[in-house]
Amino acid sequence: EVQLVESGGGLVQVGGSLRLSCAVSGFTFSGYWMSWVRQAPGKGLEWVANIKEDGSGKNYVDSVKGRFTISRDNARNSLYLQMNSLRSEDTAMYYCARERPRGASYFEYWGQGTLVTVSS
Amino acid sequence: DIQMTQSPSTLSASVGDRVTFTCRASQSIGTLLAWYQQKPGRAPNLLISAVSSLESGVPSRFSGSGSGTEFTLTISSLQPDDFATYYCQHYGTFGQGTKVEIK
């Protein structure tokens, strides 16, 4: 069974940092692109970043470029999101998601999410 | 950047109704479109990929169509479990969602 379990969310002040983790099981982690998708309270979905199977390629939404870093450890079956210089608008539920292979970035499996609250 | 626009934002319907909602892309995206269902407090769930390909386990009352810039998701006979928010998606862009409410 495919499982994705996020952790690391919490309350942080504006300007602070947080590192999210996503532990996966049930599939060969190193064979898939992975993404972080967030959802602000009461709002829609926003893709944040993704990373290639071997970590050699990364993409970010403009609003987090230079502040967030996506990474992975294929030996530990884990995905990470390092979030620096946090802003109030980064407050959201953060989901990790597995992308379907061979293009189109369909998010076929999701974790349950971890909540990040950025407070001033 | 490609923008995805869904309409309506909210749809009120009754059990048994046939409902259709729309997703429009700001430029042609071929057939690279997915639909997700999200219930309150839950992660989204992939319903349909490549415009019309139903994911495993998704009831056949769901169907998708379209190409280019205009796409539709249809629920042929709305069931109590279908009251949720639906999002379209093209690569890193989601539509703003259509919430299906009980009339």
Short mmCIF file of C-alpha atoms in Angstrom, two decimals:
data_model
loop_
_atom_site.label_atom_id
_atom_site.label_comp_id
_atom_site.label_asym_id
_atom_site.label_seq_id
_atom_site.Cartn_x
_atom_site.Cartn_y
_atom_site.Cartn_z
CA GLU A 1 0.00 0.00 0.00
CA VAL A 2 1.31 3.40 -0.99
CA GLN A 3 1.69 5.71 2.00
CA LEU A 4 2.94 9.26 2.35
CA VAL A 5 3.22 10.74 5.82
CA GLU A 6 4.12 14.39 6.30
CA SER A 7 5.55 15.86 9.47
CA GLY A 8 7.33 18.96 10.70
CA GLY A 9 4.56 21.52 10.54
CA GLY A 10 3.80 23.89 13.36
CA LEU A 11 3.63 27.49 14.49
CA VAL A 12 6.49 29.75 13.46
CA GLN A 13 7.00 33.48 13.44
CA VAL A 14 7.29 35.62 10.35
CA GLY A 15 10.85 35.40 9.09
CA GLY A 16 11.42 32.03 10.69
CA SER A 17 12.25 28.65 9.23
CA LEU A 18 10.70 25.21 9.19
CA ARG A 19 11.63 21.89 7.60
CA LEU A 20 8.88 19.59 6.45
CA SER A 21 9.40 15.89 5.88
CA CYS A 22 7.44 13.30 3.97
CA ALA A 23 8.14 9.64 4.67
CA VAL A 24 6.97 7.29 1.96
CA SER A 25 6.43 3.56 1.76
CA GLY A 26 4.80 1.02 -0.50
CA PHE A 27 6.59 1.98 -3.70
CA THR A 28 10.05 2.52 -5.14
CA PHE A 29 10.60 6.12 -4.08
CA SER A 30 13.58 6.66 -6.36
CA GLY A 31 11.41 6.00 -9.40
CA TYR A 32 9.11 9.01 -9.10
CA TRP A 33 9.03 12.75 -9.29
CA MET A 34 7.62 14.15 -6.04
CA SER A 35 5.83 17.40 -5.27
CA TRP A 36 4.72 19.62 -2.43
CA VAL A 37 1.27 21.17 -2.80
CA ARG A 38 -0.23 23.59 -0.28
CA GLN A 39 -3.66 24.87 0.62
CA ALA A 40 -4.23 28.01 2.62
CA PRO A 41 -7.17 27.86 5.05
CA GLY A 42 -10.43 27.98 3.10
CA LYS A 43 -8.60 28.41 -0.21
CA GLY A 44 -7.70 26.31 -3.24
CA LEU A 45 -4.73 24.16 -4.07
CA GLU A 46 -1.34 25.62 -4.99
CA TRP A 47 1.56 23.57 -6.30
CA VAL A 48 4.76 24.63 -4.52
CA ALA A 49 7.70 22.61 -5.82
CA ASN A 50 8.74 19.33 -7.34
CA ILE A 51 11.90 17.26 -7.64
CA LYS A 52 13.14 14.74 -10.14
CA GLU A 53 13.63 11.08 -9.28
CA ASP A 54 17.35 11.44 -8.56
CA GLY A 55 17.14 14.98 -7.18
CA SER A 56 18.94 16.51 -10.15
CA GLY A 57 15.99 18.63 -11.26
CA LYS A 58 13.86 20.95 -9.17
CA ASN A 59 11.09 23.43 -9.94
CA TYR A 60 9.38 26.03 -7.75
CA VAL A 61 6.39 28.34 -7.91
CA ASP A 62 7.59 31.93 -8.22
CA SER A 63 6.32 32.95 -4.78
CA VAL A 64 8.72 30.60 -2.97
CA LYS A 65 11.79 30.81 -5.21
CA GLY A 66 14.85 31.71 -3.16
CA ARG A 67 13.09 30.92 0.13
CA PHE A 68 12.10 27.25 -0.10
CA THR A 69 14.28 24.28 -1.04
CA ILE A 70 12.96 20.87 -1.98
CA SER A 71 15.19 17.85 -1.50
CA ARG A 72 15.00 14.11 -1.14
CA ASP A 73 16.91 11.20 0.35
CA ASN A 74 16.19 8.12 -1.70
CA ALA A 75 18.03 5.89 0.78
CA ARG A 76 15.67 7.04 3.53
CA ASN A 77 12.56 7.15 1.29
CA SER A 78 12.02 10.72 2.35
CA LEU A 79 11.09 14.04 0.78
CA TYR A 80 11.84 17.38 2.40
CA LEU A 81 10.87 21.03 2.11
CA GLN A 82 13.12 23.56 3.80
CA MET A 83 11.18 26.78 4.25
CA ASN A 84 13.08 29.96 5.15
CA SER A 85 12.04 33.59 5.47
CA LEU A 86 8.48 32.51 6.09
CA ARG A 87 5.66 34.94 5.47
CA SER A 88 2.09 35.03 6.75
CA GLU A 89 0.89 34.04 3.28
CA ASP A 90 2.80 30.75 3.60
CA THR A 91 0.27 29.64 6.22
CA ALA A 92 -1.28 26.50 4.77
CA MET A 93 -1.69 22.78 4.91
CA TYR A 94 1.27 21.28 3.06
CA TYR A 95 0.80 18.01 1.21
CA CYS A 96 3.43 15.83 -0.37
CA ALA A 97 2.30 14.04 -3.50
CA ARG A 98 3.66 11.44 -5.88
CA GLU A 99 3.56 12.36 -9.53
CA ARG A 100 2.49 9.92 -12.19
CA PRO A 101 5.42 8.86 -14.35
CA ARG A 102 5.90 9.98 -17.95
CA GLY A 103 4.78 13.51 -17.76
CA ALA A 104 1.74 15.71 -17.08
CA SER A 105 2.46 15.87 -13.31
CA TYR A 106 -0.74 14.18 -12.26
CA PHE A 107 -0.69 13.84 -8.47
CA GLU A 108 -1.78 10.26 -7.98
CA TYR A 109 -1.05 9.79 -4.28
CA TRP A 110 -1.18 12.34 -1.47
CA GLY A 111 -0.26 12.43 2.18
CA GLN A 112 -2.64 13.65 4.86
CA GLY A 113 -0.86 16.99 5.13
CA THR A 114 0.98 18.94 7.79
CA LEU A 115 -0.17 22.37 8.90
CA VAL A 116 2.16 25.34 8.85
CA THR A 117 1.05 28.50 10.63
CA VAL A 118 3.15 31.63 10.24
CA SER A 119 2.34 34.22 12.85
CA SER A 120 3.41 37.79 13.27
CA ASP B 1 1.94 31.22 -17.50
CA ILE B 2 -1.19 29.21 -18.20
CA GLN B 3 -4.20 30.07 -16.05
CA MET B 4 -6.98 27.62 -15.26
CA THR B 5 -10.45 29.03 -14.59
CA GLN B 6 -13.30 26.95 -13.21
CA SER B 7 -16.99 27.76 -13.27
CA PRO B 8 -19.17 27.97 -11.41
CA SER B 9 -17.44 28.54 -8.07
CA THR B 10 -20.35 26.93 -6.27
CA LEU B 11 -23.05 24.63 -7.58
CA SER B 12 -26.17 23.69 -5.61
CA ALA B 13 -27.74 20.41 -6.64
CA SER B 14 -29.84 17.54 -5.40
CA VAL B 15 -29.14 13.84 -5.17
CA GLY B 16 -29.87 12.31 -8.55
CA ASP B 17 -29.13 15.46 -10.54
CA ARG B 18 -26.85 15.47 -13.54
CA VAL B 19 -24.22 18.14 -12.96
CA THR B 20 -21.57 19.56 -15.23
CA PHE B 21 -18.87 22.08 -14.49
CA THR B 22 -16.23 23.67 -16.59
CA CYS B 23 -12.50 24.32 -16.58
CA ARG B 24 -11.00 26.74 -19.09
CA ALA B 25 -7.31 27.12 -19.88
CA SER B 26 -5.86 30.47 -20.93
CA GLN B 27 -4.18 28.73 -23.86
CA SER B 28 -4.37 25.31 -25.48
CA ILE B 29 -3.18 22.48 -23.25
CA GLY B 30 -4.13 19.59 -25.48
CA THR B 31 -5.40 16.80 -23.26
CA LEU B 32 -3.05 17.34 -20.31
CA LEU B 33 -5.73 17.87 -17.69
CA ALA B 34 -6.73 16.16 -14.47
CA TRP B 35 -9.67 16.45 -12.08
CA TYR B 36 -9.49 16.01 -8.30
CA GLN B 37 -12.15 15.66 -5.64
CA GLN B 38 -11.53 17.06 -2.17
CA LYS B 39 -13.71 16.61 0.88
CA PRO B 40 -13.39 18.82 3.96
CA GLY B 41 -10.37 17.95 6.08
CA ARG B 42 -9.08 15.45 3.53
CA ALA B 43 -6.35 15.41 0.91
CA PRO B 44 -7.43 15.71 -2.72
CA ASN B 45 -8.10 12.53 -4.65
CA LEU B 46 -7.27 12.07 -8.33
CA LEU B 47 -10.48 11.24 -10.20
CA ILE B 48 -9.64 11.67 -13.87
CA SER B 49 -6.40 12.07 -15.79
CA ALA B 50 -5.72 12.99 -19.40
CA VAL B 51 -9.15 14.68 -19.65
CA SER B 52 -11.26 11.54 -19.64
CA SER B 53 -9.38 8.58 -18.15
CA LEU B 54 -11.13 7.44 -14.99
CA GLU B 55 -8.84 6.40 -12.15
CA SER B 56 -9.19 2.95 -10.65
CA GLY B 57 -12.09 2.77 -8.22
CA VAL B 58 -13.79 5.96 -9.41
CA PRO B 59 -17.48 5.38 -10.10
CA SER B 60 -18.58 5.40 -13.72
CA ARG B 61 -21.03 8.24 -13.03
CA PHE B 62 -18.01 10.54 -13.33
CA SER B 63 -16.84 11.49 -16.80
CA GLY B 64 -14.57 14.08 -18.33
CA SER B 65 -14.38 15.59 -21.78
CA GLY B 66 -12.85 18.41 -23.77
CA SER B 67 -9.62 19.41 -25.42
CA GLY B 68 -7.60 22.50 -26.14
CA THR B 69 -8.92 25.15 -23.78
CA GLU B 70 -12.32 23.95 -22.56
CA PHE B 71 -12.96 20.93 -20.39
CA THR B 72 -15.92 19.56 -18.46
CA LEU B 73 -16.47 17.19 -15.58
CA THR B 74 -19.90 15.56 -15.47
CA ILE B 75 -21.53 13.58 -12.69
CA SER B 76 -24.40 11.73 -14.29
CA SER B 77 -26.42 11.15 -11.12
CA LEU B 78 -25.21 13.00 -8.05
CA GLN B 79 -24.79 10.82 -4.96
CA PRO B 80 -24.49 11.92 -1.31
CA ASP B 81 -20.78 11.03 -1.35
CA ASP B 82 -20.17 13.45 -4.25
CA PHE B 83 -20.74 16.66 -2.32
CA ALA B 84 -17.21 18.02 -2.32
CA THR B 85 -14.95 20.51 -4.06
CA TYR B 86 -13.56 19.66 -7.48
CA TYR B 87 -10.34 21.02 -8.94
CA CYS B 88 -8.91 20.85 -12.43
CA GLN B 89 -5.16 20.80 -12.89
CA HIS B 90 -2.63 21.29 -15.66
CA TYR B 91 0.96 20.67 -14.58
CA GLY B 92 1.67 23.13 -11.72
CA THR B 93 -1.57 25.06 -12.07
CA PHE B 94 -4.87 24.30 -10.40
CA GLY B 95 -8.22 25.87 -11.06
CA GLN B 96 -9.80 27.68 -8.11
CA GLY B 97 -12.30 24.88 -7.56
CA THR B 98 -16.03 24.21 -7.85
CA LYS B 99 -17.85 23.39 -4.62
CA VAL B 100 -20.85 21.11 -5.05
CA GLU B 101 -23.39 21.80 -2.30
CA ILE B 102 -26.63 20.17 -1.31
CA LYS B 103 -29.63 22.12 -2.64
#
